[in-house]
Coordinates of C-alpha atoms and ligand atoms in Angstrom, one line a residue:
X1 CA 118.7 77.6 93.7
X2 CA 121.1 74.7 94.3
X3 CA 120.3 71.1 95.4
X4 CA 120.1 71.9 99.2
X5 CA 117.6 74.7 98.5
X6 CA 120.1 77.6 98.9
X7 CA 119.5 80.6 96.6
X8 CA 122.9 81.4 95.1
X9 CA 123.9 84.7 93.6
X10 CA 127.1 85.6 91.8
X11 CA 128.7 89.0 92.1
X12 CA 131.9 89.9 90.3
X13 CA 133.5 93.2 91.2
X14 CA 135.0 94.6 88.0
X15 CA 136.4 97.7 86.3
X16 CA 135.1 99.0 83.0
X17 CA 133.9 102.1 81.3
X18 CA 130.4 103.7 81.1
X19 CA 129.0 106.2 78.6
X20 CA 127.0 108.6 80.8
X21 CA 127.1 111.3 78.1
X22 CA 127.2 110.7 74.3
X23 CA 130.7 110.1 73.0
X24 CA 132.4 110.2 76.4
X25 CA 133.8 107.0 78.1
X26 CA 134.1 107.3 81.8
X27 CA 136.1 104.8 83.9
X28 CA 133.8 103.1 86.4
X29 CA 133.5 100.1 88.7
X30 CA 130.5 97.8 89.1
X31 CA 129.3 94.3 89.8
X32 CA 128.7 91.9 86.9
X33 CA 128.9 95.0 84.6
X34 CA 130.5 98.4 84.2
X35 CA 128.5 100.4 86.7
X36 CA 126.3 99.5 89.7
X37 CA 125.2 95.9 90.1
X38 CA 122.2 93.5 89.7
X39 CA 119.2 93.7 92.0
X40 CA 119.3 90.6 94.3
X41 CA 116.0 89.3 95.6
X42 CA 115.1 86.7 98.2
X43 CA 112.2 85.7 100.4
X44 CA 112.0 85.5 104.2
X45 CA 112.9 81.9 105.2
X46 CA 115.3 81.3 102.3
X47 CA 118.9 80.4 102.8
X48 CA 121.0 82.6 100.5
X49 CA 124.7 82.5 99.4
X50 CA 126.6 85.0 97.4
X51 CA 129.7 84.0 95.4
X52 CA 131.8 87.2 95.4
X53 CA 134.7 87.5 93.0
X54 CA 137.0 90.4 93.1
X55 CA 138.7 91.2 89.7
X56 CA 139.6 94.8 90.8
X57 CA 143.3 95.6 91.3
X58 CA 142.7 96.1 95.0
X59 CA 140.9 94.6 97.9
X60 CA 137.2 95.4 98.5
X61 CA 134.3 94.0 100.5
X62 CA 130.6 93.6 100.0
X63 CA 128.3 94.6 102.9
X64 CA 124.6 93.7 103.0
X65 CA 123.2 97.0 104.3
X66 CA 120.2 96.5 106.5
X67 CA 120.5 92.7 106.7
X68 CA 120.2 90.7 110.0
X69 CA 123.0 88.1 109.7
X70 CA 126.1 86.7 111.4
X71 CA 128.9 89.2 111.8
X72 CA 131.3 87.0 109.8
X73 CA 128.9 87.2 106.8
X74 CA 128.4 91.0 107.1
X75 CA 130.9 92.1 104.6
X76 CA 132.4 94.9 106.7
X77 CA 136.1 95.9 106.9
X78 CA 136.9 92.5 108.6
X79 CA 135.7 90.6 105.5
X80 CA 137.8 92.2 102.7
X81 CA 138.2 90.2 99.6
X82 CA 141.7 90.4 98.2
X83 CA 142.4 91.4 94.7
X84 CA 141.8 88.3 92.6
X85 CA 140.1 86.6 95.6
X86 CA 136.7 85.1 96.3
X87 CA 134.3 85.1 99.3
X88 CA 131.1 83.1 99.8
X89 CA 129.0 84.3 102.7
X90 CA 125.7 82.4 103.4
X91 CA 122.9 83.2 105.7
X92 CA 119.1 82.7 106.4
X93 CA 116.8 85.6 105.4
X94 CA 115.0 86.2 108.7
X95 CA 113.4 89.6 108.7
X96 CA 110.4 91.4 107.1
X97 CA 110.2 92.4 103.4
X98 CA 112.3 95.5 102.8
X99 CA 114.4 97.4 100.3
X100 CA 118.0 96.8 101.3
X101 CA 121.2 97.3 99.4
X102 CA 124.8 96.2 99.1
X103 CA 128.0 98.1 98.8
X104 CA 131.7 97.8 99.5
X105 CA 133.0 98.6 103.0
X106 CA 136.8 98.3 102.8
X107 CA 138.7 100.0 105.6
X108 CA 139.2 103.7 104.7
X109 CA 138.2 103.3 101.1
X110 CA 134.4 102.9 101.1
X111 CA 133.7 106.4 99.6
X112 CA 135.9 105.6 96.6
X113 CA 134.5 102.2 95.9
X114 CA 130.8 103.3 96.2
X115 CA 131.5 106.5 94.2
X116 CA 133.0 104.6 91.3
X117 CA 129.8 102.6 91.0
X118 CA 129.8 99.6 93.3
X119 CA 126.3 99.1 94.7
X120 CA 123.0 97.5 94.1
X121 CA 119.6 96.7 95.7
X122 CA 118.8 93.7 97.7
X123 CA 115.0 93.3 97.9
X124 CA 113.5 91.0 100.5
X125 CA 109.9 89.7 100.2
X126 CA 107.5 88.1 102.7
X127 CA 103.9 87.0 102.7
X128 CA 102.7 90.0 104.7
X129 CA 104.0 92.5 102.1
X130 CA 102.4 90.5 99.3
X131 CA 98.9 91.1 100.5
X132 CA 98.6 94.8 101.2
X133 CA 97.9 96.1 97.7
X134 CA 101.3 97.3 96.8
X135 CA 102.4 97.4 93.1
X136 CA 104.8 94.5 92.8
X137 CA 105.7 93.8 89.2
X138 CA 109.5 94.5 89.1
X139 CA 110.4 97.0 86.4
X140 CA 106.8 97.6 85.5
X141 CA 105.0 99.1 88.5
X142 CA 107.7 98.4 91.1
X143 CA 110.8 100.4 90.2
X144 CA 114.2 100.5 91.8
X145 CA 115.4 104.1 92.0
X146 CA 119.1 104.4 93.0
X147 CA 119.8 108.1 93.3
X148 CA 123.4 109.3 93.1
X149 CA 125.2 112.6 92.3
X150 CA 128.5 112.6 90.4
X151 CA 131.1 115.2 89.6
X152 CA 133.1 115.0 86.3
X153 CA 136.4 116.3 85.2
X154 CA 136.6 118.2 81.9
X155 CA 137.5 115.1 80.1
X156 CA 134.5 113.3 81.5
X157 CA 136.1 111.2 84.3
X158 CA 134.6 110.8 87.7
X159 CA 136.4 113.0 90.3
X160 CA 136.3 112.9 94.1
X161 CA 137.9 116.3 94.3
X162 CA 135.5 118.7 95.9
X163 CA 135.4 122.1 97.5
X164 CA 133.6 120.6 100.6
X165 CA 135.9 118.6 102.9
X166 CA 133.1 116.2 103.7
X167 CA 132.9 114.7 100.3
X168 CA 131.6 115.2 96.8
X169 CA 128.5 117.3 96.0
X170 CA 128.0 116.2 92.4
X171 CA 126.4 118.4 89.8
X172 CA 125.2 115.5 87.7
X173 CA 122.2 113.6 89.1
X174 CA 121.6 110.0 88.1
X175 CA 119.0 107.3 88.6
X176 CA 120.3 103.7 88.2
X177 CA 123.3 105.2 86.4
X178 CA 121.3 107.3 83.9
X179 CA 121.5 111.1 83.8
X180 CA 118.1 112.6 83.0
X181 CA 116.2 109.4 83.6
X182 CA 112.7 108.8 82.4
X183 CA 110.3 106.0 83.5
X184 CA 107.3 105.0 81.5
X185 CA 104.3 104.2 83.6
X186 CA 101.6 101.8 82.4
X187 CA 99.6 101.3 85.5
X188 CA 97.4 103.6 87.7
X189 CA 99.9 103.3 90.6
X190 CA 103.6 102.9 90.6
X191 CA 105.8 102.0 93.5
X192 CA 109.2 103.7 93.6
X193 CA 111.9 102.1 95.8
X194 CA 114.1 105.1 96.5
X195 CA 117.6 104.6 97.7
X196 CA 120.0 107.4 98.5
X197 CA 123.1 105.8 97.1
X198 CA 125.1 109.0 97.2
X199 CA 128.2 109.4 99.3
X200 CA 127.4 112.8 100.9
X201 CA 124.3 114.5 99.4
X202 CA 120.9 114.3 101.0
X203 CA 117.7 114.5 99.0
X204 CA 114.2 115.9 99.8
X205 CA 112.0 114.2 97.2
X206 CA 108.8 115.6 95.9
X207 CA 107.0 116.2 92.6
X208 CA 107.1 119.3 90.5
X209 CA 103.3 119.5 90.5
X210 CA 103.4 119.2 94.3
X211 CA 101.2 116.1 94.2
X212 CA 101.0 113.9 97.3
X213 CA 102.0 110.3 97.4
X214 CA 101.9 107.5 99.9
X215 CA 105.0 106.7 101.9
X216 CA 104.6 102.9 102.6
X217 CA 108.0 101.7 103.8
X218 CA 111.3 102.9 105.3
X219 CA 114.7 101.2 105.6
X220 CA 113.5 98.1 107.4
X221 CA 110.2 97.5 105.6
X222 CA 106.6 98.5 105.7
X223 CA 105.3 101.3 108.0
X224 CA 102.4 100.5 110.3
X225 CA 100.2 102.5 107.9
X226 CA 100.7 104.5 104.7
X227 CA 101.6 108.1 105.3
X228 CA 100.2 110.6 102.8
X229 CA 102.8 113.4 102.2
X230 CA 104.4 115.5 99.4
X231 CA 108.0 115.2 100.6
X232 CA 110.4 112.5 101.8
X233 CA 113.9 113.2 102.9
X234 CA 116.7 110.6 102.5
X235 CA 120.2 111.0 103.7
X236 CA 123.0 108.7 102.4
X237 CA 122.2 105.0 102.9
X238 CA 118.5 105.5 103.7
X239 CA 115.6 104.0 101.7
X240 CA 111.9 104.8 101.3
X241 CA 109.2 103.2 99.2
X242 CA 106.5 105.4 97.9
X243 CA 103.3 104.8 95.8
X244 CA 102.4 107.4 93.3
X245 CA 99.1 107.6 91.4
X246 CA 99.1 108.7 87.8
X247 CA 96.5 110.0 85.4
X248 CA 96.5 108.6 81.8
X249 CA 98.7 110.6 79.5
X250 CA 100.1 112.8 82.3
X251 CA 103.7 113.4 83.4
X252 CA 105.4 114.5 86.5
X253 CA 109.0 115.1 87.6
X254 CA 110.5 113.7 90.7
X255 CA 112.8 116.3 92.1
X256 CA 114.9 117.0 95.2
X257 CA 113.8 120.3 96.8
X258 CA 115.6 122.6 99.3
X259 CA 115.7 120.9 102.7
X260 CA 116.1 121.4 106.4
X261 CA 119.4 119.8 107.6
X262 CA 119.3 121.7 110.9
X263 CA 121.8 124.1 112.4
X264 CA 124.7 123.3 110.0
X265 CA 127.4 125.9 109.4
X266 CA 127.4 125.7 105.6
X267 CA 123.9 124.8 104.2
X268 CA 125.1 125.8 100.7
X269 CA 128.1 123.4 100.8
X270 CA 125.9 120.5 101.7
X271 CA 123.4 121.1 98.9
X272 CA 120.6 122.0 101.3
X273 CA 119.4 124.8 99.0
X274 CA 119.6 122.8 95.7
X275 CA 116.6 121.9 93.5
X276 CA 117.5 118.9 91.2
X277 CA 115.5 116.9 88.6
X278 CA 115.7 113.2 89.5
X279 CA 113.3 111.1 87.4
X280 CA 110.5 112.0 85.0
X281 CA 107.4 109.7 85.1
X282 CA 105.5 109.5 81.8
X283 CA 102.1 107.8 81.9
X284 CA 100.8 106.0 78.9
X285 CA 97.4 107.0 77.4
X286 CA 95.8 103.9 78.9
X287 CA 96.7 102.6 82.3
X288 CA 96.1 99.2 83.7
X289 CA 94.2 99.1 87.0
X290 CA 96.1 98.9 90.2
X291 CA 95.1 97.6 93.6
X292 CA 94.3 100.1 96.4
X293 CA 96.9 100.2 99.1
X294 CA 95.6 98.8 102.4
X295 CA 95.0 101.2 105.3
X296 CA 97.1 99.1 107.5
X297 CA 100.4 97.7 106.3
X298 CA 102.2 96.0 109.1
X299 CA 101.2 94.9 112.6
X300 CA 104.8 94.4 113.8
X301 CA 104.9 94.7 117.5
X302 CA 106.8 97.6 118.8
X303 CA 109.7 97.2 121.2
X304 CA 109.1 98.4 124.7
X305 CA 111.6 100.7 126.5
X306 CA 110.8 98.9 129.8
X307 CA 112.5 95.8 128.3
X308 CA 115.8 97.5 127.5
X309 CA 118.7 95.9 129.4
X310 CA 121.2 98.7 128.6
X311 CA 121.3 102.3 127.5
X312 CA 124.3 103.5 125.6
X313 CA 125.1 107.0 124.4
X314 CA 126.9 107.9 121.2
X315 CA 128.1 111.5 120.6
X316 CA 129.5 112.5 117.2
X317 CA 131.8 115.5 117.7
X318 CA 135.0 116.6 116.0
X319 CA 134.5 113.9 113.4
X320 CA 134.9 111.3 116.2
X321 CA 132.5 109.0 118.0
X322 CA 132.6 109.4 121.8
X323 CA 136.0 111.0 121.4
X324 CA 137.6 108.2 119.4
X325 CA 138.2 107.4 115.8
X326 CA 137.8 103.9 114.3
X327 CA 140.4 101.3 115.3
X328 CA 140.1 97.9 113.7
X329 CA 141.7 96.4 116.7
X330 CA 139.5 98.0 119.4
X331 CA 136.0 96.7 120.3
X332 CA 134.0 99.7 121.5
X333 CA 130.8 98.0 122.8
X334 CA 129.9 94.6 124.0
X335 CA 126.2 93.6 123.6
X336 CA 124.5 90.6 125.1
X337 CA 122.7 88.4 122.6
X338 CA 118.9 88.3 122.7
X339 CA 118.6 91.5 124.6
X340 CA 117.0 94.9 123.9
X341 CA 119.0 98.1 124.1
X342 CA 118.4 101.8 123.9
X343 CA 121.0 103.8 122.0
X344 CA 121.0 107.6 122.4
X345 CA 122.7 109.4 119.5
X346 CA 123.7 113.0 119.4
X347 CA 125.5 115.0 116.7
X348 CA 127.4 117.8 118.3
X349 CA 129.2 118.9 115.1
X350 CA 128.0 121.9 113.1
X351 CA 127.7 119.7 110.0
X352 CA 125.4 116.9 108.9
X353 CA 126.0 113.3 110.1
X354 CA 123.7 110.3 110.1
X355 CA 123.9 107.1 112.1
X356 CA 123.8 103.6 110.8
X357 CA 123.9 100.3 112.8
X358 CA 124.8 97.0 111.2
X359 CA 122.8 93.8 111.9
X360 CA 119.7 95.4 113.4
X361 CA 116.7 97.4 112.4
X362 CA 115.9 99.9 115.1
X363 CA 112.7 101.9 116.1
X364 CA 112.8 105.5 116.9
X365 CA 111.5 106.2 120.5
X366 CA 111.9 110.0 120.3
X367 CA 113.6 112.9 118.7
X368 CA 114.5 115.6 121.3
X369 CA 112.0 114.0 123.6
X370 CA 109.1 114.2 121.2
X371 CA 107.5 111.1 119.6
X372 CA 108.8 110.4 116.1
X373 CA 107.1 111.8 113.0
X374 CA 105.2 109.3 110.7
X375 CA 108.2 108.9 108.4
X376 CA 110.2 107.6 111.4
X377 CA 107.4 105.3 112.6
X378 CA 108.8 102.1 111.0
X379 CA 112.0 100.1 111.3
X380 CA 115.2 101.9 110.3
X381 CA 118.9 101.1 110.1
X382 CA 120.1 104.7 109.2
X383 CA 118.8 108.0 110.6
X384 CA 119.6 111.6 110.0
X385 CA 121.0 113.3 113.1
X386 CA 120.6 117.0 113.0
X387 CA 123.2 119.0 115.0
X388 CA 122.2 119.5 118.6
X389 CA 119.3 117.0 118.6
X390 CA 119.0 113.8 120.6
X391 CA 117.7 110.6 119.0
X392 CA 116.6 107.7 121.2
X393 CA 116.6 104.4 119.3
X394 CA 115.6 101.0 120.5
X395 CA 116.7 97.7 119.0
X396 CA 117.0 94.0 119.7
X397 CA 120.2 92.0 119.1
X398 CA 119.0 88.6 118.1
X399 CA 120.5 85.2 117.6
X400 CA 124.0 85.8 116.3
X401 CA 126.8 85.9 118.8
X402 CA 130.5 85.9 118.1
X403 CA 132.9 87.5 120.5
X404 CA 135.7 87.5 117.9
X405 CA 133.9 89.3 115.1
X406 CA 132.5 92.8 115.4
X407 CA 129.7 94.7 113.6
X408 CA 130.0 98.4 112.8
X409 CA 128.1 101.5 113.5
X410 CA 129.0 104.7 111.8
X411 CA 128.1 107.9 110.0
X412 CA 127.0 107.0 106.4
X413 CA 128.4 110.1 104.9
X414 CA 131.2 108.0 103.5
X415 CA 134.1 110.4 103.8
X416 CA 133.3 110.7 107.5
X417 CA 133.1 107.0 107.8
X418 CA 136.4 106.5 106.1
X419 CA 137.9 109.2 108.2
X420 CA 137.0 107.2 111.3
X421 CA 133.5 108.3 112.5
X422 CA 132.8 104.6 113.1
X423 CA 132.9 102.1 116.0
X424 CA 132.7 98.4 116.5
X425 CA 130.4 96.2 118.7
X426 CA 130.4 92.5 119.3
X427 CA 127.4 90.5 120.4
X428 CA 128.3 87.8 122.9
Ligands
C2O1 CU1 125.8 100.9 104.3 CU2 128.4 100.2 107.4 O1 127.2 100.6 105.8
CU2 CU1 129.1 112.3 109.2

């Protein structure tokens, strides 16, 4: 924290090598290290600044995924940091506690930069989330779980070559950069902050003993109430926080199970049928007591469709958005500041897409006309869009207006995004 109260972080984008398997050095990229980056953390009401230094041999950017902030601080393709350059965005944390993340967003090269290892978590805290009985000791009973799949060449290097044109379906599963990860549990309950940091693969998380757990938060923060379930599906870019109860001396394996991706042409190619080990939890013989999770988590007031000033429709078809591919020099939508809008999103391709909007957290009004299921009852910034279904989202564009600098919306399957399944909006 500097003299004027700003919480300052340093991130250096750098190239290095990582040993994922014994005796093999793999070339990787990361922030402040060889692979991935540090967890950044700040509290609602704080001013933050990040000093980004780029020591890679090419330009990159750092986008604060899920963050409400001015467009010129957003770290999208209009804020690339040149090779050897620096960038210092600063903004006020003005949104509820949540598990956000950061990753590069350079025009046409996001998949490569994220795949090589550039991402990290950005955790936000607030007073409300402090008082609902959630495990909150970072690294002890509050664990970041960045899930990624990678594909290796015979000589142990990361490869983006893949039989699926949509991107890489890796055979190696890693958590926070570790293949075959194990977490020791020393408390009765443990909170896992799950982030799908993969470029293409979706996960359907559950445990090998089919135990249930409490889903307590989605992308934008706490759900209205905990949802007891035995599965949670996350497509690339999405987050979920779950609370798992453990018996002393027991163990359980977090896995990804076969999943429903809808009417896609090639379920096999998109890993829908795969079962993968993700993270083994091993409980100590004695566990410290944990608080009980409250029955109500958040009383955030829901947005009302009657207040919506505008309804826009977005159709993903032929790997384009409303018939067009991304153009850095074209503004696709103009939004009026401090208004509420409904965005209707449809995927008309026979393949998976999801939909991510910068700056805002949206609420799901309906899926194909039906009210959203419990896992979609909270605030989100990224949503899976099954082929042929219609997703009605409501959101409010608050405070930051700049007619010169757009925010992005796009599919977060990163090869699709790079290919141009992305558009730009300004808030004026
Ligand atoms: Cu996580 Cu526009 O991205
Ligand atoms: Cu897509």
